[in-house]
Amino acid sequence: MDSFSFPQHVSGPTHTRGHPLDLVFTLSLNADGVCPEDVYISDHHCIFFNLSVSASPPPARRMVSSRFLNESTASNFSAAFDPPCSSDDDPDSLTSQFNEHCLSILDNICPVRTRSVPAVNPTPWFNDSLRSLKRQYRKIERLWKKTHLHVHLLHLKDLLTSFNSAVRDARVSYFSNLVSQSKGNPKVLFNTISSIVSPAPPTASIHSVADCENFLSFFVDKVNKVRSSISPSALSLPLPTPTRPIILDSFAPVSLPELTKLGNSMKTSACPLHILPSSLFKSAFQSIGPSVLSIINASLVSGQVPAYFKNAVIHPLLKKPSLDPSLHSSFRPISKLPFISKILEKVVAKQLTAALDEHNIYDSFQSGFRRAHSTETALLRVSNDLLTHSDAGDCSVLVLLDLTAAFDTVDHHLLLERLRDWVSLSGNALEWFSSYLSERSFSVAISKFRSSTTSLTHGVPQGSVLGPLLFLLYLLPLQHILSSFKGISYHLYADDIQLYISFKPHEMSKLQLLHTCLDSIKTWMAGSFLQLNEDKTEILICAPDKLVRKVRDSLGQLASLTKPSVRNLGVTFDPALDLDSHVNSLVRSSFFHLRNIAKLSPILSRSELETVLHTFISSRSDYCNSFFTCLSRTSLNRRQVVQNACARLLSKSSKHTHITPLLLQLHWLPVNFRIHFKILVLVYRALHGQAPSYIGDLLSPYTPSRSLRSSDQSLLVVQHQAKDQR
């Protein structure tokens, strides 16, 4: 250390057994008065010394204003709630009376109080019992320092041992409760554990109302810039509208039991616009339910949405942890709406979805925000088509399109037209959506700061219940454009668009059709006030190595968009479609999380540790594994190594322990069998109408050429398999 100019200042033993184990090194600092001293805490001595450094400022505190709810708040509120009598059926009047009555009760039983709290959040498991123990041993510590009696030192050591043991028990109990409470909600469990073992992602730097105003201006200007960039000449692309009967002309009122069930199924959320916190709203629903029912049914019957329901608070959410939090463009606007408005949207969405399913309105190749559809089913269909053409000796080109601020640029007038002409809504139902989209407003709020309110003249709110559904209906005309190009297949997941075309090596001229298709898409999107993000448009060429260059040259202007690999809905595709790049990323991230989980293993029980492993590792490994049959043995073995490491961590076994008995003991299927099991599950669902129709279309019933005993067994045709896969 002397060669690095780090002088050592301790001389003499620093351990109870007389060894110099504890050292002090300094650089450009002068340490004097070095004195090892036995302070009873450990068998190591504490080393005291003096340093001349600038004093750090005391930790800052912040003022928090909130209502402090406790276990009795819900019962006290329910007892005080007396539904206001009103003969008025106007939704705005009913909502105003309800909010005023709830606010007056809250001001009586739990008024808003302001208190000073530490700027840094305290340790969550440090409870009142631990604080009492800490005060007790601190009191004895002061007594021992005053008397220096050995009996007081022994008492202090006993108290300190008890305190440390209680801290360990409280920490274990805290994490156990976290895991057990979130056992049925992997998303909450993942976020909770991630916040403990990983650094928190950066948040928006907002320290004043002016910062909120800057975010508000950025979000408004961003959308206005996109809309103003659209050429007026592009606003006409006539498409024939489908002819179908009216599917929904009014919404049916709901009953109190139905509304109660719906409200209990919804997740709680925080929003500055809440009169009643969502947790209290659900706890006291038995008393406030009839009043809420009156508001909901009045809105459904009258076709009017209360103004209170149409005001949103925008929370800027960082798109990716790796992005620069100092840039406004790194954030996505997420709308936070009153909890009661989400209940109304849930009621409407339930009735609208039932009508859409009954009349088959959805685009069959749209997998976003639909029951029984997922990213896995979408990627399974796309990868199956690409692999089938590859086996036939064809070349394929996959184009991934991305939209700029797609949800925020939706035109309300066009959306209402498509609800009328393409979905066939009319009457009171169409009037309700017209009211829902009109006179909307929003503001930006972070912490205690909030911007002014501005009107929302276009866009569907991200974070709402109806927003995603309305966006899917807004895209309905796109399916007619895409399906008109024979030879080009497509798949949609919300605003993520996949186009792919396959052709024989001597049919390179077919790629011209891809240019025509993209031009038609751009023209239609311009007329719909949607804009393609050309910076994020990617193209993957799936062809033999000797033909890749020829295919790229045939793409013309699109050649510059080709990539060696593309990330498609969370899965990395490569030209060979062997997913080696995806497996590399999967294994790397799995071991990263596994190392973090290992830090928590000493304070988790076996069952809790298994739950955490499934949440962080198994769910990641099983994501979209139904099309992992194309993996090489090397890639399968690498994924199996991850599972083996999880099994050894859970069973506390060494790396030399034979893994097969461990997997049998844990009842874990090996990776290869998990892939086949997932395929069997999807096949079962497809046969029983629980999977997308585009998955069921891939199954071929086995029909023997003559009468056999197997004719009535509902068998499927087994496609040709390679010898090593049989």
XYZ file of C-alpha atoms in Angstrom:
726
model
C 0.000 0.000 0.000
C 2.959 2.312 0.532
C 3.706 2.161 -3.192
C 0.269 3.707 -3.788
C 0.843 6.391 -1.111
C -1.702 4.911 1.302
C -0.161 5.244 4.798
C -1.412 2.883 7.523
C -2.088 4.467 10.935
C -2.951 1.569 13.293
C -0.311 0.011 15.518
C -1.000 -2.708 18.034
C -3.714 -5.371 18.349
C -7.304 -4.652 17.339
C -8.804 -8.030 18.291
C -9.601 -9.562 21.657
C -7.067 -12.316 20.927
C -4.290 -9.805 20.354
C -4.110 -9.705 16.540
C -3.882 -6.509 14.406
C -6.795 -7.318 12.062
C -8.334 -3.855 11.575
C -6.394 -1.199 9.670
C -6.898 2.424 8.632
C -5.477 3.769 5.348
C -5.757 7.353 4.159
C -4.984 9.296 1.014
C -4.349 13.041 1.184
C -5.840 13.087 4.689
C -4.181 13.395 8.066
C -5.505 10.951 10.689
C -4.345 11.629 14.242
C -5.288 10.372 17.669
C -5.664 6.780 16.429
C -6.830 4.660 19.363
C -8.272 1.093 19.205
C -10.854 0.627 21.938
C -13.002 -2.287 23.065
C -16.609 -1.087 22.775
C -18.322 -4.411 23.662
C -20.172 -4.679 20.331
C -17.856 -7.247 18.767
C -14.674 -9.202 19.377
C -13.045 -6.576 17.136
C -12.049 -3.257 18.647
C -13.439 0.009 17.360
C -10.750 2.332 16.016
C -11.212 5.998 16.934
C -9.311 8.746 15.120
C -9.651 12.382 14.117
C -9.995 13.667 10.545
C -10.188 17.215 9.262
C -12.910 17.206 6.588
C -15.670 19.578 5.565
C -18.892 18.960 7.451
C -21.728 17.484 5.427
C -25.109 19.214 5.664
C -27.693 17.569 7.892
C -30.122 15.267 6.092
C -32.964 17.247 4.591
C -36.577 16.739 5.567
C -39.679 17.291 3.514
C -43.201 18.330 4.339
C -45.982 15.895 3.460
C -49.681 16.712 3.482
C -52.034 13.754 3.427
C -54.847 11.979 5.158
C -53.555 9.323 7.512
C -55.849 6.319 7.221
C -55.898 3.529 9.782
C -57.782 0.295 10.322
C -60.856 2.047 11.720
C -61.153 4.658 8.956
C -63.306 2.470 6.693
C -65.758 1.566 9.460
C -65.966 5.176 10.685
C -66.572 6.411 7.142
C -69.265 3.788 6.495
C -71.034 4.710 9.724
C -70.990 8.417 8.864
C -71.980 8.014 5.207
C -75.592 8.999 4.637
C -76.519 8.876 0.927
C -77.703 12.322 -0.161
C -81.313 12.338 -1.331
C -81.720 13.679 -4.849
C -84.361 13.345 -7.535
C -81.959 14.702 -10.148
C -80.836 12.149 -12.758
C -78.071 14.348 -14.145
C -74.736 12.461 -13.829
C -72.786 15.672 -13.121
C -75.112 16.667 -10.268
C -75.043 13.194 -8.737
C -71.256 13.072 -8.964
C -70.870 16.524 -7.420
C -73.178 15.663 -4.502
C -71.383 12.370 -3.910
C -67.928 13.984 -3.921
C -68.982 16.824 -1.609
C -70.567 14.414 0.871
C -67.513 12.119 0.910
C -65.160 15.078 1.292
C -67.056 16.486 4.279
C -66.947 13.095 6.042
C -63.231 12.678 5.397
C -62.526 16.169 6.737
C -64.202 15.131 9.981
C -62.766 11.661 10.557
C -59.296 12.047 8.978
C -58.505 15.638 8.002
C -55.492 16.507 5.894
C -52.451 16.959 8.109
C -48.990 18.228 7.308
C -45.929 16.716 8.917
C -42.189 16.664 8.442
C -40.684 13.366 7.287
C -37.114 12.345 6.365
C -36.140 12.910 2.749
C -34.901 9.306 2.645
C -37.517 6.648 3.242
C -36.942 4.786 6.530
C -36.191 1.080 6.722
C -39.604 -0.530 6.109
C -39.210 -3.349 8.651
C -38.101 -1.070 11.512
C -41.290 -1.159 13.590
C -42.366 0.287 16.941
C -41.166 -2.772 18.842
C -37.651 -2.354 17.471
C -37.698 1.345 18.290
C -38.594 0.500 21.881
C -35.750 -2.031 22.120
C -33.344 0.493 20.621
C -34.330 3.156 23.145
C -33.861 0.633 25.934
C -30.358 -0.442 24.963
C -29.345 3.165 24.253
C -30.459 4.040 27.772
C -28.325 1.254 29.268
C -25.439 2.279 27.016
C -25.514 5.796 28.443
C -25.675 4.334 31.936
C -22.630 2.115 31.322
C -20.645 5.018 29.871
C -21.481 6.968 33.004
C -20.707 4.264 35.609
C -18.278 1.931 33.738
C -19.614 -0.925 35.886
C -19.131 -4.428 34.482
C -22.675 -5.435 35.405
C -24.029 -2.641 33.206
C -21.767 -3.762 30.349
C -23.111 -7.326 30.593
C -26.664 -6.003 30.606
C -25.880 -3.877 27.563
C -24.452 -6.837 25.637
C -27.559 -8.907 26.409
C -29.831 -6.110 25.198
C -27.771 -5.589 22.051
C -27.914 -9.305 21.256
C -31.680 -9.273 21.722
C -32.009 -6.164 19.544
C -29.953 -7.630 16.691
C -31.950 -10.851 16.851
C -35.215 -8.889 16.768
C -34.005 -6.892 13.734
C -33.219 -10.111 11.861
C -36.611 -11.579 12.739
C -38.426 -8.395 11.691
C -36.581 -8.303 8.379
C -37.392 -11.954 7.682
C -41.035 -11.384 8.618
C -41.223 -8.304 6.377
C -39.952 -10.102 3.289
C -42.071 -13.163 4.044
C -45.189 -11.009 4.181
C -44.236 -9.271 0.938
C -43.869 -12.570 -0.880
C -46.995 -14.151 0.599
C -49.186 -11.094 -0.097
C -47.959 -10.860 -3.701
C -47.950 -14.592 -4.372
C -50.919 -14.368 -6.722
C -49.682 -11.204 -8.417
C -46.304 -11.785 -10.109
C -46.128 -8.198 -11.378
C -46.372 -6.717 -7.870
C -43.915 -9.279 -6.502
C -41.456 -8.565 -9.312
C -41.614 -4.797 -8.751
C -41.309 -5.183 -4.977
C -38.278 -7.460 -5.020
C -36.654 -5.438 -7.814
C -36.944 -2.274 -5.728
C -35.019 -4.033 -2.949
C -32.229 -5.845 -4.791
C -31.783 -3.382 -7.686
C -31.317 0.379 -7.764
C -34.514 2.319 -8.287
C -34.967 3.686 -11.821
C -34.533 7.439 -12.099
C -37.657 9.542 -11.922
C -38.596 12.809 -13.537
C -36.612 15.708 -12.098
C -39.444 17.980 -10.977
C -38.776 20.482 -8.204
C -41.334 23.179 -8.959
C -44.588 23.946 -10.733
C -42.521 25.352 -13.608
C -41.024 21.882 -14.214
C -44.550 20.451 -14.458
C -45.468 23.198 -16.914
C -42.429 22.315 -19.031
C -43.522 18.665 -19.185
C -47.045 19.747 -20.065
C -45.777 21.948 -22.901
C -43.547 19.158 -24.190
C -46.344 16.579 -24.331
C -48.725 19.033 -26.024
C -46.125 20.285 -28.519
C -45.023 16.745 -29.358
C -48.516 15.724 -30.456
C -49.172 19.004 -32.251
C -45.890 18.638 -34.123
C -46.838 15.158 -35.331
C -50.271 16.290 -36.493
C -48.942 19.411 -38.194
C -46.376 17.362 -40.129
C -49.147 15.510 -41.983
C -49.635 16.704 -45.541
C -53.213 17.877 -46.278
C -53.100 16.087 -49.624
C -52.762 12.799 -47.795
C -56.053 13.117 -45.963
C -58.100 11.193 -48.506
C -57.921 7.455 -48.959
C -61.467 6.198 -49.599
C -62.185 2.750 -48.224
C -65.458 0.851 -48.502
C -67.081 0.555 -45.095
C -68.511 -2.835 -44.143
C -72.255 -3.289 -44.164
C -73.531 -4.842 -40.965
C -76.496 -4.361 -38.614
C -76.248 -2.153 -35.551
C -74.427 -4.150 -32.867
C -75.017 -1.788 -29.927
C -77.334 1.204 -29.599
C -77.534 1.551 -25.806
C -75.832 0.367 -22.636
C -77.770 -1.730 -20.167
C -77.892 -0.505 -16.541
C -75.960 -2.675 -14.095
C -77.091 -4.195 -10.815
C -75.485 -3.555 -7.437
C -74.084 -7.121 -7.059
C -72.546 -6.889 -10.533
C -71.043 -3.487 -9.754
C -69.695 -4.734 -6.414
C -68.013 -7.700 -8.071
C -66.540 -5.438 -10.730
C -65.220 -2.927 -8.197
C -63.632 -5.602 -6.013
C -61.795 -7.056 -9.013
C -60.122 -3.750 -9.873
C -56.663 -2.834 -8.629
C -56.176 0.094 -6.311
C -54.240 3.062 -7.636
C -53.135 6.480 -6.451
C -54.348 9.630 -8.172
C -54.335 13.263 -6.975
C -57.922 13.575 -8.235
C -59.260 10.956 -5.820
C -61.797 12.281 -3.349
C -61.813 8.860 -1.714
C -58.529 6.913 -1.811
C -59.095 3.797 -3.890
C -58.341 1.472 -0.952
C -60.978 3.236 1.179
C -63.354 3.288 -1.809
C -63.226 -0.515 -2.010
C -63.356 -1.044 1.776
C -66.429 1.162 2.175
C -68.184 0.048 -1.006
C -70.975 -1.679 0.900
C -72.162 1.728 2.139
C -71.331 3.899 -0.896
C -72.320 1.259 -3.477
C -75.918 2.484 -4.035
C -74.715 6.057 -4.631
C -72.025 4.883 -7.048
C -74.606 2.711 -8.808
C -76.866 5.738 -9.315
C -74.023 7.692 -10.929
C -72.977 4.813 -13.205
C -76.492 4.003 -14.394
C -77.370 7.686 -14.866
C -74.379 8.015 -17.182
C -75.263 4.844 -19.122
C -78.914 5.806 -19.560
C -78.375 9.478 -20.415
C -75.348 8.920 -22.646
C -73.408 11.608 -20.742
C -70.090 11.252 -18.898
C -69.602 13.475 -15.817
C -67.003 16.215 -16.275
C -65.150 14.982 -13.163
C -64.522 11.667 -14.949
C -62.886 13.394 -17.931
C -60.099 15.197 -16.080
C -56.817 13.267 -15.959
C -53.490 13.767 -14.238
C -50.446 12.861 -16.324
C -47.567 11.091 -14.624
C -44.329 11.075 -16.691
C -42.971 7.516 -16.715
C -39.446 6.735 -17.906
C -39.662 4.522 -21.000
C -36.454 2.589 -20.220
C -34.095 2.753 -17.200
C -31.171 3.319 -19.570
C -32.599 6.579 -20.972
C -31.480 10.019 -19.825
C -33.981 11.270 -17.190
C -32.991 14.874 -17.896
C -34.653 14.697 -21.337
C -38.416 15.095 -21.628
C -38.403 12.777 -24.639
C -37.322 9.886 -22.380
C -40.715 9.867 -20.652
C -44.094 8.455 -21.603
C -47.295 10.217 -20.431
C -49.432 7.906 -18.293
C -52.933 9.090 -17.427
C -54.250 8.723 -13.903
C -58.008 8.941 -13.637
C -60.434 8.904 -10.688
C -61.156 5.375 -9.476
C -64.899 5.783 -9.951
C -64.358 6.765 -13.601
C -62.460 3.526 -14.174
C -65.428 1.596 -12.799
C -67.690 3.292 -15.348
C -65.207 2.555 -18.145
C -65.017 -1.068 -17.000
C -68.800 -1.412 -17.225
C -68.841 0.084 -20.732
C -65.843 -1.967 -21.881
C -67.488 -5.191 -20.712
C -70.661 -4.581 -22.717
C -68.809 -3.283 -25.776
C -66.373 -6.214 -25.806
C -69.241 -8.699 -25.626
C -70.852 -7.069 -28.683
C -67.537 -7.002 -30.576
C -66.913 -10.690 -29.888
C -70.457 -11.689 -30.798
C -70.313 -9.953 -34.196
C -66.649 -10.732 -34.893
C -65.645 -7.084 -35.344
C -61.985 -7.381 -34.386
C -59.235 -7.844 -36.943
C -58.434 -11.564 -36.710
C -54.701 -10.774 -36.813
C -54.827 -8.169 -34.033
C -53.529 -9.669 -30.771
C -53.282 -6.587 -28.554
C -55.559 -6.163 -25.514
C -57.745 -9.149 -26.385
C -58.820 -12.113 -24.304
C -56.939 -15.352 -25.118
C -54.497 -13.369 -27.268
C -50.947 -12.520 -26.255
C -47.528 -11.641 -27.580
C -46.735 -15.354 -27.491
C -49.609 -16.349 -29.760
C -48.723 -13.495 -32.133
C -45.052 -14.471 -32.327
C -45.929 -18.151 -32.591
C -47.980 -17.512 -35.732
C -45.334 -15.253 -37.304
C -42.420 -17.578 -36.507
C -44.398 -20.615 -37.709
C -45.055 -18.941 -41.070
C -41.418 -17.890 -41.462
C -40.068 -21.322 -40.519
C -42.550 -23.078 -42.820
C -41.402 -20.995 -45.780
C -37.774 -21.496 -44.781
C -38.270 -25.278 -44.795
C -39.757 -24.947 -48.288
C -36.614 -23.171 -49.499
C -38.208 -19.721 -49.660
C -36.660 -16.396 -48.691
C -38.564 -14.112 -46.318
C -38.417 -10.441 -45.376
C -39.836 -9.318 -42.022
C -40.666 -5.612 -41.565
C -41.345 -4.183 -38.090
C -43.178 -0.851 -38.054
C -43.493 1.471 -35.073
C -45.750 4.501 -34.602
C -44.866 7.819 -32.993
C -47.104 8.677 -30.006
C -49.851 6.538 -31.529
C -52.343 6.771 -28.642
C -51.872 10.539 -28.327
C -52.574 11.489 -31.956
C -55.905 9.685 -32.417
C -58.419 12.066 -33.987
C -61.685 12.148 -32.024
C -63.855 12.975 -35.049
C -62.418 10.070 -37.063
C -62.737 7.742 -34.075
C -66.444 8.508 -33.716
C -66.919 7.982 -37.459
C -65.270 4.565 -37.234
C -67.330 3.614 -34.199
C -70.411 4.446 -36.275
C -69.388 3.082 -39.701
C -66.898 0.282 -38.952
C -68.177 -0.943 -35.581
C -71.873 -0.098 -36.137
C -72.602 1.741 -32.909
C -75.562 4.087 -32.855
C -78.024 5.873 -30.640
C -77.304 6.306 -26.959
C -74.124 4.198 -27.087
C -72.553 6.423 -29.744
C -73.647 9.542 -27.831
C -71.948 8.182 -24.708
C -68.633 7.844 -26.556
C -69.069 11.320 -28.030
C -69.494 12.671 -24.504
C -66.561 10.558 -23.278
C -64.200 12.074 -25.880
C -65.415 15.683 -25.681
C -64.197 18.357 -23.261
C -61.430 16.229 -21.802
C -58.588 17.907 -19.932
C -55.349 16.975 -18.225
C -52.491 18.327 -16.143
C -49.048 17.061 -15.135
C -48.370 16.253 -11.483
C -45.351 14.885 -9.629
C -45.111 14.807 -5.847
C -46.695 18.015 -4.493
C -46.302 19.996 -7.721
C -48.984 20.231 -10.385
C -49.247 22.143 -13.632
C -52.187 24.085 -14.978
C -54.980 22.247 -16.784
C -55.208 22.164 -20.561
C -57.789 20.702 -22.923
C -57.276 17.329 -24.615
C -58.570 17.681 -28.169
C -57.159 14.420 -29.542
C -55.786 11.112 -28.335
C -57.055 8.310 -26.131
C -55.652 8.277 -22.579
C -52.954 5.738 -21.797
C -53.731 4.268 -18.397
C -57.484 4.262 -18.926
C -59.645 1.165 -19.377
C -61.227 2.165 -22.691
C -58.132 3.756 -24.263
C -56.532 0.546 -25.613
C -59.884 -0.816 -26.833
C -60.727 2.394 -28.690
C -57.296 2.399 -30.314
C -57.873 -1.114 -31.704
C -61.165 0.031 -33.202
C -59.455 3.112 -34.637
C -57.120 0.787 -36.583
C -59.922 -1.334 -38.085
C -59.630 0.117 -41.642
C -55.962 -0.875 -41.714
C -56.852 -4.568 -41.975
C -58.610 -3.969 -45.314
C -55.514 -2.272 -46.711
C -53.153 -4.994 -45.512
C -55.361 -7.892 -46.591
C -55.687 -6.416 -50.102
C -52.019 -7.183 -50.827
C -51.996 -10.875 -51.671
C -48.657 -12.413 -50.838
C -47.971 -10.121 -47.875
C -48.875 -11.423 -44.434
C -49.284 -9.184 -41.427
C -49.811 -9.258 -37.695
C -50.668 -6.470 -35.258
C -50.114 -6.129 -31.545
C -51.753 -2.801 -30.677
C -49.577 -0.273 -32.548
C -46.746 -2.733 -33.322
C -47.124 -3.821 -36.953
C -45.375 -6.820 -38.509
C -45.313 -7.343 -42.274
C -43.647 -10.339 -43.883
C -43.415 -11.601 -47.429
C -41.985 -14.916 -48.645
C -40.824 -15.766 -52.151
C -38.695 -18.164 -54.152
C -35.065 -17.112 -54.815
C -35.942 -16.363 -58.457
C -38.935 -14.180 -57.486
C -37.108 -11.126 -56.148
C -39.483 -8.903 -58.110
C -42.186 -9.649 -55.516
C -40.402 -7.263 -53.156
C -41.819 -4.381 -55.186
C -45.186 -5.313 -53.690
C -43.709 -4.535 -50.272
C -42.913 -0.971 -51.368
C -46.469 -0.491 -52.632
C -47.902 -1.847 -49.392
C -45.764 0.476 -47.255
C -46.795 3.470 -49.376
C -50.472 2.601 -48.874
C -49.939 2.233 -45.124
C -48.235 5.624 -44.909
C -51.013 7.286 -46.908
C -53.749 5.794 -44.735
C -51.899 6.632 -41.528
C -51.412 10.221 -42.629
C -55.158 10.481 -43.190
C -55.706 9.013 -39.724
C -53.238 11.410 -38.071
C -50.834 8.567 -37.301
C -47.144 8.766 -38.099
C -44.655 5.979 -38.737
C -41.465 6.258 -36.724
C -38.971 5.552 -39.491
C -36.056 5.625 -37.030
C -37.493 2.528 -35.343
C -38.558 0.717 -38.517
C -36.458 -2.446 -38.879
C -36.165 -5.131 -41.547
C -34.869 -8.684 -41.114
C -33.889 -10.838 -44.093
C -34.407 -14.573 -43.535
C -32.547 -16.269 -46.359
C -29.462 -18.423 -47.005
C -26.223 -16.486 -46.552
C -25.466 -16.559 -50.271
C -28.791 -14.848 -51.070
C -28.873 -12.215 -48.309
C -26.942 -9.629 -50.319
C -29.135 -10.163 -53.386
C -32.309 -9.744 -51.325
C -30.925 -6.592 -49.702
C -30.118 -5.078 -53.085
C -33.646 -5.867 -54.278
C -35.130 -3.906 -51.368
C -34.003 -0.617 -52.893
C -34.480 2.303 -50.499
C -35.478 -0.091 -47.714
C -32.037 -1.726 -47.735
C -30.723 0.820 -45.227
C -33.281 -0.416 -42.668
C -32.046 -4.025 -42.624
C -30.594 -5.273 -39.330
C -28.571 -8.377 -38.393
C -31.181 -9.061 -35.691
C -34.410 -7.399 -34.551
C -36.262 -7.356 -31.255
C -39.859 -8.319 -31.873
C -42.281 -8.095 -28.919
C -39.540 -9.002 -26.461
C -37.918 -11.781 -28.523
C -34.760 -11.282 -30.591
C -35.116 -12.691 -34.110
C -32.036 -13.484 -36.209
C -31.772 -14.384 -39.926
C -31.389 -18.109 -39.220
C -34.443 -18.058 -36.905
C -32.506 -20.188 -34.402
C -32.946 -17.568 -31.624
C -29.314 -17.839 -30.503
C -29.153 -14.091 -29.839
C -32.305 -14.285 -27.738
C -30.957 -17.191 -25.692
C -27.719 -15.293 -25.034
C -29.677 -12.336 -23.684
C -32.030 -14.609 -21.738
C -29.236 -16.509 -19.993
C -27.351 -13.321 -19.168
C -30.358 -11.584 -17.597
C -31.415 -14.763 -15.753
C -28.067 -15.109 -14.006
C -28.113 -11.395 -13.160
C -31.424 -11.821 -11.334
C -30.290 -15.117 -9.844
C -27.319 -13.417 -8.181
C -29.632 -10.771 -6.723
C -32.065 -13.406 -5.454
C -29.179 -15.266 -3.799
C -28.688 -12.208 -1.578
C -32.241 -12.644 -0.264
C -32.109 -16.423 0.132
C -30.915 -16.352 3.797
C -34.027 -14.425 4.875
C -36.628 -16.308 2.811
C -38.199 -19.653 3.534
C -37.953 -22.382 0.927
C -41.491 -21.895 -0.367
C -41.037 -18.114 -0.560
C -37.691 -18.488 -2.323
C -39.317 -20.813 -4.853
C -42.027 -18.228 -5.512
C -39.406 -15.531 -6.123
C -37.424 -17.839 -8.439
C -40.522 -18.587 -10.496
C -41.375 -14.879 -10.693
C -37.929 -13.713 -11.804
C -36.410 -16.703 -13.605
C -39.033 -19.248 -14.666
C -41.440 -16.647 -16.046
C -38.583 -15.098 -18.014
C -37.413 -18.466 -19.311
C -40.931 -19.620 -20.211
C -41.854 -16.425 -22.073
C -42.791 -17.356 -25.646
C -41.122 -20.770 -25.305
C -43.798 -22.405 -27.476
C -41.742 -21.632 -30.592
C -38.402 -22.631 -29.045
C -38.480 -25.978 -30.842
C -36.088 -24.393 -33.329
C -33.382 -24.070 -30.661
C -30.155 -25.975 -31.130
C -28.997 -28.473 -28.521
C -26.387 -25.968 -27.374
C -29.015 -23.301 -26.710
C -31.288 -25.788 -24.949
C -28.408 -26.872 -22.736
C -27.640 -23.255 -21.837
C -31.251 -22.705 -20.785
C -31.125 -25.940 -18.811
C -28.050 -24.654 -16.951
C -30.142 -21.709 -15.720
C -32.839 -24.034 -14.401
C -30.210 -26.234 -12.752
C -28.721 -23.210 -10.989
C -32.180 -22.276 -9.660
C -32.725 -25.815 -8.374
C -29.352 -25.839 -6.614
C -29.982 -22.456 -5.002
C -33.395 -23.569 -3.780
C -32.152 -26.891 -2.399
C -28.834 -25.408 -1.149
C -26.937 -28.066 -3.097
C -23.419 -27.839 -4.447
C -22.628 -27.570 -8.137
C -21.419 -31.197 -8.106
C -24.806 -32.568 -6.974
C -26.566 -34.670 -9.605
C -29.374 -32.521 -10.967
C -31.969 -35.097 -12.107
C -33.008 -36.157 -8.567
C -33.285 -32.482 -7.579
C -35.648 -31.704 -10.459
C -37.721 -34.775 -9.629
C -37.914 -33.728 -5.998
C -39.017 -30.208 -6.963
C -41.451 -31.516 -9.625
C -39.815 -29.258 -12.225
C -40.032 -30.277 -15.863
C -36.703 -29.918 -17.707
C -36.551 -27.077 -20.215
C -37.127 -29.240 -23.292
C -40.241 -30.815 -21.789
C -41.567 -27.416 -20.703
C -41.456 -26.337 -24.366
C -43.486 -29.346 -25.495
C -45.872 -28.936 -22.569
C -46.559 -25.315 -23.598
C -47.291 -26.458 -27.166
C -49.708 -29.096 -25.878
C -51.483 -26.475 -23.757
C -51.882 -24.174 -26.775
C -53.152 -27.050 -28.919
C -55.704 -27.966 -26.244
C -56.874 -24.364 -26.017
C -57.100 -24.046 -29.791
C -59.232 -27.198 -30.016
C -61.586 -25.885 -27.315
C -61.948 -22.333 -28.608
C -59.689 -20.796 -25.953
C -56.953 -19.625 -28.337
C -56.889 -17.190 -31.275
C -58.419 -18.406 -34.508
C -55.097 -17.943 -36.322
C -53.603 -20.629 -34.045
C -56.489 -23.014 -34.640
C -56.048 -22.563 -38.398
C -52.608 -24.192 -38.126
C -54.087 -27.469 -36.840
C -55.146 -30.113 -39.357
C -57.554 -32.860 -38.200
C -56.437 -36.357 -39.107
C -58.834 -37.957 -41.584
C -57.837 -41.505 -42.613
C -58.462 -42.566 -46.181
C -60.480 -45.555 -44.974
C -62.509 -46.441 -41.917
C -60.244 -47.073 -38.914
C -60.731 -47.357 -35.177
C -58.844 -44.063 -34.818
C -61.355 -42.194 -36.991
C -63.417 -40.971 -34.017
C -60.489 -40.088 -31.712
C -60.104 -36.464 -32.906
C -56.474 -36.959 -33.874
C -54.361 -34.320 -35.599
C -52.043 -34.606 -38.558
C -48.444 -34.791 -37.325
C -46.118 -32.753 -39.475
C -42.873 -34.254 -40.721
C -40.149 -34.297 -38.068
C -36.418 -34.582 -38.374
C -34.925 -37.856 -37.222
C -33.352 -36.391 -34.081
C -36.697 -34.858 -33.006
C -38.754 -38.040 -33.107
